[in-house]
Amino acid sequence: MSKFRLHLCAGLAVLALTGQAAAATPPKAAPAAAAQVPPLFAATLAKSRAFVDPQLRKTIDVPVPADAGGGYTHERHKDNYRLIYEAGMLYRQTGDKAYADLVKRVLLDYAKLYPSLPPHPKRANQKPGRLFWQVLNDSVWLVNSIQGYEAVKDAIPATDRATIEAGVFRPMAAFLSTGSASTFDSIHNHGTWALAAVGMTGYAIGDQGLVKQALYGLDGSGKSGFYRQLDELFSPDGYYAEGPYYQRYALSPFLLFAQSIQRHEPSRKILDYRDGVLRKAVYANLQQSYAGLLFPINDAIRDKGIDTPELVHGVAVTYAVTHDPALLSIAVQQNAVVLSPEGLEVAAAIARGEAKPFPFASMKLRDGAKGDKGALVILRSGPKAKDQALVFKATSQGMGHGHFDKLSWQFYDAGREVLTDYGAARFLNVEAKAGGRYLPENDSWAQQTVSHNTLVVDEKSQFGADADIGEAHWPTILAFDVKDGIQMTAATIEDAWPGVRYRRAMALINRPETGRPIVLDLVRAEGGGKHRFDLPLHYAGQIVDSGLKFQGGTSELKPLGKAYGYQHLWDRGRAPVKGAGRVAWFNEGRFYDYVFASTDVDQAVLTELGANDPDYNLRNERAVILRGDERDGFVLAGVLEAHGSYSAAEEYARDTIAAVKAVERVSENGADLVTIRLSSGKTLTIGVSWDPDPAKRHRVMTPGGAYAWTGFSGLAVREQ
Amino acid sequence: MSKFRLHLCAGLAVLALTGQAAAATPPKAAPAAAAQVPPLFAATLAKSRAFVDPQLRKTIDVPVPADAGGGYTHERHKDNYRLIYEAGMLYRQTGDKAYADLVKRVLLDYAKLYPSLPPHPKRANQKPGRLFWQVLNDSVWLVNSIQGYEAVKDAIPATDRATIEAGVFRPMAAFLSTGSASTFDSIHNHGTWALAAVGMTGYAIGDQGLVKQALYGLDGSGKSGFYRQLDELFSPDGYYAEGPYYQRYALSPFLLFAQSIQRHEPSRKILDYRDGVLRKAVYANLQQSYAGLLFPINDAIRDKGIDTPELVHGVAVTYAVTHDPALLSIAVQQNAVVLSPEGLEVAAAIARGEAKPFPFASMKLRDGAKGDKGALVILRSGPKAKDQALVFKATSQGMGHGHFDKLSWQFYDAGREVLTDYGAARFLNVEAKAGGRYLPENDSWAQQTVSHNTLVVDEKSQFGADADIGEAHWPTILAFDVKDGIQMTAATIEDAWPGVRYRRAMALINRPETGRPIVLDLVRAEGGGKHRFDLPLHYAGQIVDSGLKFQGGTSELKPLGKAYGYQHLWDRGRAPVKGAGRVAWFNEGRFYDYVFASTDVDQAVLTELGANDPDYNLRNERAVILRGDERDGFVLAGVLEAHGSYSAAEEYARDTIAAVKAVERVSENGADLVTIRLSSGKTLTIGVSWDPDPAKRHRVMTPGGAYAWTGFSGLAVREQ
């Protein structure tokens, strides 16, 4: 499935946003008096100068391309585009001609070198570039360099300009467009980089033909090109099918080209195109984070946060249009701005104290170009960064970087992960771990269903772990609404396993009965014969006694299974379950209780990750799996409660007793009624009809009387 | 060995420091205008008011003692002493008589209850109290309550004062002194609490007899009492044998009583006694921390930090005497001050911007009352909080809370733990984990030698894990000096295993050859016949390939051994070693390489904690053990290098290649010469003679020539 993967160029793509004024030449800021420079901008300026200034008097090597990623010529050409870009920005900011001279000097060397270059000698499976082993890196080179050139070109003599444009920019734009037609016209992130490079070059050197190719594709029909990519690559809500980790990378060329269009052809109102989809994508990316880190869904590096350079640019471009003060608080967290007029504007507004907290919100981010391929649902207990967040993943597969994790969830509380997603099995840039590439365990563990907080049927991953089949199926969202203090969402997926219908409803409940928010989890699977059902909870923390009697896993450990990720789980002990149970753990001052009722669970299995891991690539994380065997179906109602506070400094533990005592569930005509019994003696009764019709009345009979509600779900009221 | 344990009262002992003016009545601060109150003090005041004010008009229950720790009457009497103390402090600060009335009201109820009380009905192994199940808690009650009373007594009518003193304070002081003679006269932390309570009561109610008992013991001879405790319980450097975790608790009664003495009898200059040992103890406690957390040596709760209330008081009392601005930066980190004139002074100085960074330093903290029982050595690469720190534990056993960890080390870098100490196996205050008490795994794992970064002989703990034997032996410090950019320390311990002499030298080297600090580790053990030697490194992070070929531990796990902690280690795989090797791991953006040379190592064993842990009490931490079998001795030279920086946000990894390429060692006449070969081609040659004589010249012959140095150790120079 690696052919679907978006290949990151090995290293940092330095990005720039140019001014959005109508002038065809970027506005040159007057050299600001030091005292007036807002602190965040001053810090960015100083950092950039520390990189560029020592090189002002040096000879900059422009070597004949020879090496693949990581090698000397590769890294040198990367450093060079960063230098061209940053020197250009510094010239614009300071007016110091030395920066313009540096850009000119380096580009004249490229003009000498480039025309003679053959396809890169280290080309491999990827489409080859000329400066780099894959053409993607050539696109990134041009996106950066053209910005540096555009910023200084007024300060370069006309003959040198002609030499540079004829020697580098025109042939490179030709190579990336007509010379790499299949990439350029593809509806894919690599295509975005190529057309951004070509389009930005067109504006910078005054070639409207290049601009038109970039906007409408090589044949000018609009079947490819930038508009088409804006139509296809984001959902109407700004969701990107590969998830937030790749979204922030994919956003870069979109934002950069959009800024260029806005500056040269403001009448296109590109940032308003498709109901402002680009701005939505920036907000959607920020919303898909907790405590500064992106939700680690799909192939994600877990420590990637909203401080990534791409989102620093995202904030700058979006703020320039919306002046939304909430974006300023994101910039404060990022502790960085872009070296551009927009970055200056952000820094100045922060210095004026205009930042407002970013309002994290519950939302449904529809997936698919038309918004019809499921959704990522985020439920939050409040707008603050440390309020609880529940992430319900009912999206499409997300191509080769997607995981087989439909209807899985993650949960965050008090600034920490509670129920986790493993993310990608990869140590990015760590040479000693498979050269920093994806590890074999990414396929064998991280992408498999059992590595997620979702149901597993017969110890097999969804769609048999076949990404092509996965790509052809997606969940249907059944509910997303708020009523009576209950934020409810639900989805269904068919045929993730042959003949099995799998539905899940999840709610974040914040009502006076409990005194704190709790999570309702209602799982239903049926069809396709007798099955083994496994429902894992990947928890962070240390298990505490909650009545389950675990046996085994003390004097010997064996893998829990043979394939689909089970081969990586050590069986740390099993406890019999009869109808109901409670799993509890403790983590950094908070207690977590998952109380469940299910006649389809026989046992709880504790696992630890690390079996069949000869290179010690896996983290030793723990899970509990609720397992039922030989069942026609699987129905479970669970409640997760976060409670307690614990201070090591002051040696106290408070609220260590859970509010939720038990969960019960009865069904009638396919509707479920869940009763949550509280320690206080109160109860909370919630009906889930699974029927999206908002007007339909539902009724379930219990030994204690009949309960009724209206719509998909609701607080159920006892009939008199 | 539990009889040696210092028993914490279950919960927070609220402490107070009273003014140090000479007046017998504490100074009453003029109610400060709100605008003048420094922010940190205002926050403390607000927090205290939030606790006390709602109780001003309530009836405060003073129940007949019935319950053990955690039960209602236990918690109520704890709340009551906190209330008496805090109301007293609020009265002194605000002059609001309502606070004095509350104190009077509650104490009159105690005066009614106390005289009739028998020994506590829930008394167990501990010496029983009357209000609480153990007498220690009664002492803590009195230490707190007497401070509240002293602060308000001028506002209480004389008849009520007489009733209170006759009903509570006099009989309670009698019970804690003559009535609990063995505790009162013991040279032990429980004794300190008792005599502080009695002495402070003496001052407050004007009974010099009580004061004298507290200062010089019941018989007045000085063989016990406060002065004797100051002589015996701290080393001359302010080290406390149980380690920093219990030190900060033990400090409380010392500091409180000292403040009381200073106020009533300033001529005693108690804070200067024994060369200012109490102030030294506060500094020593602060120095035994990294990134805000105390070094987790011995039975320590790992998340206990310098923000503990005891050290908030420690800062206040010490600052009042020294006005050391570095203490202010500690208070800023603590984010709290004491509700006292001293706390106000600290907060005001902070508000005036007087705080200076606390200078963390390399130091040798001698152990033992005379400073002759080994030492805890701290080597730091610089004074900043995130500079590297190496902790070398060559102290005495530390009584029942001590671990069998002589000559072990811990290492910190970039704000994080690199080589770890497990601390105590205990979840303090977590009811579901053995009621918050020490877990069985504290004995079976945490205290054992193999759970530390020190040598294990024949899979047995030092002193056969017998604390009484351990208490009778301690290491001898062989070196602690700085020369040529090499901070060197070394120690020896005899008979930790019968007939075995175990020596270790450790150095933090910061020289231009390496470009970054590195650690030298030189281990020598010999005697007592043929042995199995195990040298564990408990590392934090993920192992990366460094040339060792590990086999096994993938499809089945078995415990590594049967006893002394080995029964808790899963054998995760073994690699053969021939003469030298490298172990490398990665953690949060940094790389760590331990390169070693030893002809006494046959194999490297990877382990993971968690075997024979039926209640899932252990954290799943990892170690590598360097093992040699059937050896007459064990000699190893190792170098630990921390290198690399990694940014997930900006996607770069730098300095990922270690500077140290190899380590070599040759010996002559008992002296060791270690050559560190660097990737740059340079070498660094260090001689360790093991001979403390600073003037003696040493010489070791190598194939490349003879090298010489002077003293215990030094940069060795090749002879011409």
CSV table of N, CA, C and O in Angstrom, one decimal, chain B residues 226-268:
chain,number,residue,atom,x,y,z
B,226,PHE,N,16.2,18.5,71.7
B,226,PHE,CA,16.3,19.1,70.4
B,226,PHE,C,17.7,19.3,70.0
B,226,PHE,O,18.1,19.0,68.8
B,227,TYR,N,18.6,19.8,70.9
B,227,TYR,CA,20.0,19.9,70.5
B,227,TYR,C,20.6,18.6,70.0
B,227,TYR,O,21.3,18.6,69.0
B,228,ARG,N,20.3,17.6,70.8
B,228,ARG,CA,20.9,16.3,70.5
B,228,ARG,C,20.4,15.8,69.1
B,228,ARG,O,21.1,15.2,68.3
B,229,GLN,N,19.1,16.1,68.8
B,229,GLN,CA,18.6,15.7,67.5
B,229,GLN,C,19.2,16.5,66.4
B,229,GLN,O,19.5,15.9,65.4
B,230,LEU,N,19.5,17.8,66.7
B,230,LEU,CA,20.2,18.5,65.6
B,230,LEU,C,21.6,18.0,65.4
B,230,LEU,O,22.2,18.1,64.3
B,231,ASP,N,22.2,17.5,66.5
B,231,ASP,CA,23.6,16.9,66.4
B,231,ASP,C,23.5,15.5,65.6
B,231,ASP,O,24.5,15.2,64.9
B,232,GLU,N,22.5,14.8,65.8
B,232,GLU,CA,22.5,13.4,65.3
B,232,GLU,C,21.7,13.2,64.0
B,232,GLU,O,22.1,12.3,63.2
B,233,LEU,N,20.7,13.9,63.8
B,233,LEU,CA,19.8,13.5,62.6
B,233,LEU,C,20.2,14.1,61.3
B,233,LEU,O,19.7,13.6,60.3
B,234,PHE,N,21.1,15.1,61.3
B,234,PHE,CA,21.6,15.6,60.0
B,234,PHE,C,23.1,15.4,60.0
B,234,PHE,O,23.8,15.5,61.0
B,235,SER,N,23.6,15.3,58.8
B,235,SER,CA,25.1,15.2,58.7
B,235,SER,C,25.6,16.7,58.7
B,235,SER,O,24.8,17.6,58.6
B,236,PRO,N,26.9,16.9,58.9
B,236,PRO,CA,27.4,18.2,58.9
B,236,PRO,C,27.1,19.1,57.7
B,236,PRO,O,27.1,20.3,57.7
B,237,ASP,N,26.8,18.3,56.5
B,237,ASP,CA,26.4,19.0,55.3
B,237,ASP,C,24.9,19.2,55.1
B,237,ASP,O,24.4,19.6,54.1
B,238,GLY,N,24.1,18.8,56.2
B,238,GLY,CA,22.7,18.9,56.1
B,238,GLY,C,22.0,17.8,55.4
B,238,GLY,O,20.8,17.8,55.0
B,239,TYR,N,22.7,16.7,55.1
B,239,TYR,CA,22.1,15.5,54.5
B,239,TYR,C,21.4,14.7,55.6
B,239,TYR,O,21.8,14.7,56.7
B,240,TYR,N,20.3,14.1,55.1
B,240,TYR,CA,19.5,13.3,56.0
B,240,TYR,C,19.5,11.8,55.5
B,240,TYR,O,19.3,11.6,54.4
B,241,ALA,N,19.8,10.9,56.4
B,241,ALA,CA,20.2,9.6,56.0
B,241,ALA,C,19.1,8.9,55.2
B,241,ALA,O,19.4,8.0,54.4
B,242,GLU,N,17.8,9.2,55.4
B,242,GLU,CA,16.8,8.6,54.6
B,242,GLU,C,16.6,9.1,53.2
B,242,GLU,O,15.9,8.6,52.4
B,243,GLY,N,17.3,10.2,52.9
B,243,GLY,CA,17.3,10.8,51.6
B,243,GLY,C,16.3,12.0,51.5
B,243,GLY,O,15.6,12.2,52.4
B,244,PRO,N,16.3,12.7,50.3
B,244,PRO,CA,15.6,13.9,50.3
B,244,PRO,C,14.0,13.8,50.4
B,244,PRO,O,13.4,14.7,50.9
B,245,TYR,N,13.5,12.7,50.0
B,245,TYR,CA,12.0,12.5,50.1
B,245,TYR,C,11.6,12.6,51.6
B,245,TYR,O,10.6,13.3,51.9
B,246,TYR,N,12.2,11.8,52.4
B,246,TYR,CA,11.9,11.9,53.9
B,246,TYR,C,12.5,13.1,54.5
B,246,TYR,O,12.0,13.6,55.6
B,247,GLN,N,13.6,13.6,54.0
B,247,GLN,CA,14.2,14.8,54.6
B,247,GLN,C,13.2,16.0,54.6
B,247,GLN,O,13.1,16.6,55.7
B,248,ARG,N,12.5,16.2,53.5
B,248,ARG,CA,11.6,17.4,53.5
B,248,ARG,C,10.5,17.2,54.6
B,248,ARG,O,10.1,18.1,55.1
B,249,TYR,N,10.1,15.9,54.8
B,249,TYR,CA,9.1,15.7,55.9
B,249,TYR,C,9.8,15.9,57.3
B,249,TYR,O,9.2,16.6,58.1
B,250,ALA,N,10.9,15.3,57.4
B,250,ALA,CA,11.6,15.4,58.8
B,250,ALA,C,11.9,16.8,59.1
B,250,ALA,O,12.0,17.2,60.3
B,251,LEU,N,12.2,17.7,58.1
B,251,LEU,CA,12.6,19.1,58.4
B,251,LEU,C,11.5,19.9,59.1
B,251,LEU,O,11.8,20.8,59.9
B,252,SER,N,10.2,19.5,58.9
B,252,SER,CA,9.1,20.3,59.4
B,252,SER,C,9.2,20.7,60.9
B,252,SER,O,9.2,21.8,61.2
B,253,PRO,N,9.2,19.7,61.7
B,253,PRO,CA,9.2,20.0,63.2
B,253,PRO,C,10.5,20.8,63.6
B,253,PRO,O,10.4,21.6,64.5
B,254,PHE,N,11.6,20.4,62.9
B,254,PHE,CA,12.8,21.2,63.2
B,254,PHE,C,12.6,22.7,62.9
B,254,PHE,O,13.0,23.5,63.7
B,255,LEU,N,12.1,23.0,61.8
B,255,LEU,CA,12.0,24.4,61.4
B,255,LEU,C,11.0,25.1,62.2
B,255,LEU,O,11.2,26.3,62.6
B,256,LEU,N,9.9,24.4,62.5
B,256,LEU,CA,8.8,25.1,63.3
B,256,LEU,C,9.3,25.4,64.7
B,256,LEU,O,9.1,26.5,65.2
B,257,PHE,N,9.9,24.4,65.3
B,257,PHE,CA,10.4,24.6,66.7
B,257,PHE,C,11.5,25.7,66.7
B,257,PHE,O,11.6,26.6,67.6
B,258,ALA,N,12.4,25.6,65.7
B,258,ALA,CA,13.5,26.6,65.6
B,258,ALA,C,12.9,28.0,65.5
B,258,ALA,O,13.4,28.9,66.2
B,259,GLN,N,11.9,28.2,64.7
B,259,GLN,CA,11.3,29.5,64.6
B,259,GLN,C,10.8,30.0,66.0
B,259,GLN,O,10.9,31.2,66.3
B,260,SER,N,10.1,29.1,66.7
B,260,SER,CA,9.6,29.4,68.0
B,260,SER,C,10.7,29.8,69.0
B,260,SER,O,10.6,30.8,69.7
B,261,ILE,N,11.8,29.0,69.0
B,261,ILE,CA,12.9,29.4,69.8
B,261,ILE,C,13.5,30.7,69.5
B,261,ILE,O,13.7,31.6,70.3
B,262,GLN,N,13.6,31.0,68.2
B,262,GLN,CA,14.2,32.2,67.7
B,262,GLN,C,13.4,33.4,68.2
B,262,GLN,O,13.9,34.4,68.5
B,263,ARG,N,12.1,33.2,68.2
B,263,ARG,CA,11.2,34.3,68.6
B,263,ARG,C,11.2,34.6,70.1
B,263,ARG,O,11.3,35.7,70.5
B,264,HIS,N,11.2,33.5,70.9
B,264,HIS,CA,11.1,33.6,72.3
B,264,HIS,C,12.5,33.7,73.0
B,264,HIS,O,12.6,34.4,74.0
B,265,GLU,N,13.5,33.1,72.4
B,265,GLU,CA,14.8,33.2,73.0
B,265,GLU,C,15.8,33.4,71.9
B,265,GLU,O,16.7,32.5,71.6
B,266,PRO,N,15.8,34.6,71.3
B,266,PRO,CA,16.7,34.8,70.1
B,266,PRO,C,18.2,34.7,70.5
B,266,PRO,O,19.0,34.4,69.7
B,267,SER,N,18.5,34.8,71.8
B,267,SER,CA,19.9,34.7,72.2
B,267,SER,C,20.4,33.3,72.0
B,267,SER,O,21.6,33.1,72.0
B,268,ARG,N,19.6,32.3,71.8
B,268,ARG,CA,20.1,31.0,71.6
B,268,ARG,C,20.7,30.9,70.2
B,268,ARG,O,21.4,29.9,69.9
